[in-house]
């Protein structure tokens, strides 16, 4: 009976650690020996990761009273080991990090 309790505890701990580590990957990206995080400024990302292979103006975010607030851009890096990194900026802040397999 004691062994079963210990086993469930270990399984639960492993599951919790897995959930925590999967959330970190969505907010952080490694560029060489540096890390970038959501909230970083464009100049910080460019200093750490270099020039992206592509920059796209996606549009503008709309604020109160439907006026233009911030430019929305996507920067693409890679492919690195067959994976593209797509970074979305609003204004000059990194708001989203996505990855996509190269075809």
PDB file of C-alpha atoms in Angstrom:
ATOM      1  CA  UNK A   1       0.000   0.000   0.000  1.00  0.00           C
ATOM      2  CA  UNK A   2       2.818   2.413   0.791  1.00  0.00           C
ATOM      3  CA  UNK A   3       4.504   1.734  -2.542  1.00  0.00           C
ATOM      4  CA  UNK A   4       1.370   2.645  -4.472  1.00  0.00           C
ATOM      5  CA  UNK A   5       1.171   6.007  -2.692  1.00  0.00           C
ATOM      6  CA  UNK A   6       4.799   6.775  -3.497  1.00  0.00           C
ATOM      7  CA  UNK A   7       4.294   5.800  -7.107  1.00  0.00           C
ATOM      8  CA  UNK A   8       1.282   8.108  -7.527  1.00  0.00           C
ATOM      9  CA  UNK A   9       3.221  10.942  -5.921  1.00  0.00           C
ATOM     10  CA  UNK A  10       6.116  10.480  -8.384  1.00  0.00           C
ATOM     11  CA  UNK A  11       3.766  10.314 -11.367  1.00  0.00           C
ATOM     12  CA  UNK A  12       1.987  13.477 -10.205  1.00  0.00           C
ATOM     13  CA  UNK A  13       5.279  15.304  -9.721  1.00  0.00           C
ATOM     14  CA  UNK A  14       6.513  14.268 -13.177  1.00  0.00           C
ATOM     15  CA  UNK A  15       3.260  15.473 -14.736  1.00  0.00           C
ATOM     16  CA  UNK A  16       3.471  18.850 -12.950  1.00  0.00           C
ATOM     17  CA  UNK A  17       7.083  19.387 -14.034  1.00  0.00           C
ATOM     18  CA  UNK A  18       6.120  18.539 -17.616  1.00  0.00           C
ATOM     19  CA  UNK A  19       3.330  21.101 -17.592  1.00  0.00           C
ATOM     20  CA  UNK A  20       5.592  23.812 -16.229  1.00  0.00           C
ATOM     21  CA  UNK A  21       8.352  23.189 -18.758  1.00  0.00           C
ATOM     22  CA  UNK A  22       5.941  23.200 -21.717  1.00  0.00           C
ATOM     23  CA  UNK A  23       4.704  26.675 -20.736  1.00  0.00           C
ATOM     24  CA  UNK A  24       8.235  28.071 -20.653  1.00  0.00           C
ATOM     25  CA  UNK A  25       8.868  27.120 -24.265  1.00  0.00           C
ATOM     26  CA  UNK A  26       6.031  29.304 -25.524  1.00  0.00           C
ATOM     27  CA  UNK A  27       7.432  32.444 -23.884  1.00  0.00           C
ATOM     28  CA  UNK A  28      11.172  31.900 -24.418  1.00  0.00           C
ATOM     29  CA  UNK A  29      13.413  31.253 -27.415  1.00  0.00           C
ATOM     30  CA  UNK A  30      17.128  30.502 -27.519  1.00  0.00           C
ATOM     31  CA  UNK A  31      19.235  32.518 -29.979  1.00  0.00           C
ATOM     32  CA  UNK A  32      22.755  31.111 -29.859  1.00  0.00           C
ATOM     33  CA  UNK A  33      23.808  31.469 -26.236  1.00  0.00           C
ATOM     34  CA  UNK A  34      21.156  34.123 -25.454  1.00  0.00           C
ATOM     35  CA  UNK A  35      17.495  33.862 -24.512  1.00  0.00           C
ATOM     36  CA  UNK A  36      14.696  36.140 -25.660  1.00  0.00           C
ATOM     37  CA  UNK A  37      11.358  36.375 -23.871  1.00  0.00           C
ATOM     38  CA  UNK A  38       7.944  37.836 -24.513  1.00  0.00           C
ATOM     39  CA  UNK A  39       8.096  41.442 -23.377  1.00  0.00           C
ATOM     40  CA  UNK A  40      11.556  42.040 -24.895  1.00  0.00           C
ATOM     41  CA  UNK A  41      12.016  45.076 -27.149  1.00  0.00           C
ATOM     42  CA  UNK A  42      12.782  44.795 -30.876  1.00  0.00           C
ATOM     43  CA  UNK A  43      16.333  46.117 -30.474  1.00  0.00           C
ATOM     44  CA  UNK A  44      17.050  43.521 -27.757  1.00  0.00           C
ATOM     45  CA  UNK A  45      15.803  40.687 -29.976  1.00  0.00           C
ATOM     46  CA  UNK A  46      17.799  41.914 -32.977  1.00  0.00           C
ATOM     47  CA  UNK A  47      20.947  42.290 -30.835  1.00  0.00           C
ATOM     48  CA  UNK A  48      20.599  38.723 -29.496  1.00  0.00           C
ATOM     49  CA  UNK A  49      19.274  36.934 -32.610  1.00  0.00           C
ATOM     50  CA  UNK A  50      20.600  39.037 -35.480  1.00  0.00           C
ATOM     51  CA  UNK A  51      18.686  40.159 -38.554  1.00  0.00           C
ATOM     52  CA  UNK A  52      15.578  38.044 -39.305  1.00  0.00           C
ATOM     53  CA  UNK A  53      15.290  36.326 -42.690  1.00  0.00           C
ATOM     54  CA  UNK A  54      11.925  38.058 -43.176  1.00  0.00           C
ATOM     55  CA  UNK A  55       9.947  40.933 -41.622  1.00  0.00           C
ATOM     56  CA  UNK A  56       6.261  41.416 -42.362  1.00  0.00           C
ATOM     57  CA  UNK A  57       3.979  44.261 -41.375  1.00  0.00           C
ATOM     58  CA  UNK A  58       0.848  42.368 -40.358  1.00  0.00           C
ATOM     59  CA  UNK A  59      -1.287  45.378 -39.460  1.00  0.00           C
ATOM     60  CA  UNK A  60      -2.185  47.509 -36.489  1.00  0.00           C
ATOM     61  CA  UNK A  61      -3.848  46.788 -33.184  1.00  0.00           C
ATOM     62  CA  UNK A  62      -6.964  48.838 -32.561  1.00  0.00           C
ATOM     63  CA  UNK A  63      -7.406  50.581 -29.259  1.00  0.00           C
ATOM     64  CA  UNK A  64     -10.196  52.619 -27.744  1.00  0.00           C
ATOM     65  CA  UNK A  65     -12.338  54.546 -30.250  1.00  0.00           C
ATOM     66  CA  UNK A  66     -11.030  52.350 -33.129  1.00  0.00           C
ATOM     67  CA  UNK A  67      -7.881  54.400 -33.664  1.00  0.00           C
ATOM     68  CA  UNK A  68      -4.503  52.931 -34.629  1.00  0.00           C
ATOM     69  CA  UNK A  69      -2.419  52.176 -31.606  1.00  0.00           C
ATOM     70  CA  UNK A  70       0.575  49.988 -32.415  1.00  0.00           C
ATOM     71  CA  UNK A  71       2.148  48.460 -35.478  1.00  0.00           C
ATOM     72  CA  UNK A  72       2.024  44.648 -35.536  1.00  0.00           C
ATOM     73  CA  UNK A  73       4.994  42.860 -37.163  1.00  0.00           C
ATOM     74  CA  UNK A  74       6.117  39.269 -37.650  1.00  0.00           C
ATOM     75  CA  UNK A  75       9.814  38.422 -37.782  1.00  0.00           C
ATOM     76  CA  UNK A  76      10.920  35.029 -39.100  1.00  0.00           C
ATOM     77  CA  UNK A  77      14.165  33.276 -38.113  1.00  0.00           C
ATOM     78  CA  UNK A  78      15.502  29.968 -39.393  1.00  0.00           C
ATOM     79  CA  UNK A  79      15.162  27.339 -40.448  1.00  0.00           C
ATOM     80  CA  UNK A  80      17.205  26.001 -37.556  1.00  0.00           C
ATOM     81  CA  UNK A  81      17.198  22.188 -37.527  1.00  0.00           C
ATOM     82  CA  UNK A  82      14.158  22.287 -39.825  1.00  0.00           C
ATOM     83  CA  UNK A  83      12.160  24.707 -37.653  1.00  0.00           C
ATOM     84  CA  UNK A  84      11.228  28.343 -38.305  1.00  0.00           C
ATOM     85  CA  UNK A  85      10.719  30.692 -35.356  1.00  0.00           C
ATOM     86  CA  UNK A  86       8.009  33.303 -35.906  1.00  0.00           C
ATOM     87  CA  UNK A  87       8.106  36.278 -33.533  1.00  0.00           C
ATOM     88  CA  UNK A  88       5.163  38.681 -33.286  1.00  0.00           C
ATOM     89  CA  UNK A  89       5.704  42.253 -32.089  1.00  0.00           C
ATOM     90  CA  UNK A  90       3.115  44.857 -31.121  1.00  0.00           C
ATOM     91  CA  UNK A  91       4.693  48.278 -31.049  1.00  0.00           C
ATOM     92  CA  UNK A  92       8.248  47.414 -30.166  1.00  0.00           C
ATOM     93  CA  UNK A  93       7.433  44.574 -27.720  1.00  0.00           C
ATOM     94  CA  UNK A  94       7.617  40.832 -28.368  1.00  0.00           C
ATOM     95  CA  UNK A  95       4.152  39.420 -27.629  1.00  0.00           C
ATOM     96  CA  UNK A  96       4.251  35.908 -29.140  1.00  0.00           C
ATOM     97  CA  UNK A  97       6.768  33.205 -30.062  1.00  0.00           C
ATOM     98  CA  UNK A  98       5.695  30.419 -32.442  1.00  0.00           C
ATOM     99  CA  UNK A  99       7.540  27.620 -34.193  1.00  0.00           C
ATOM    100  CA  UNK A 100       6.724  25.975 -37.503  1.00  0.00           C
ATOM    101  CA  UNK A 101       8.316  23.000 -39.267  1.00  0.00           C
ATOM    102  CA  UNK A 102      10.004  23.826 -42.571  1.00  0.00           C
ATOM    103  CA  UNK A 103       8.504  21.977 -45.555  1.00  0.00           C
TER     104      UNK A 103
END
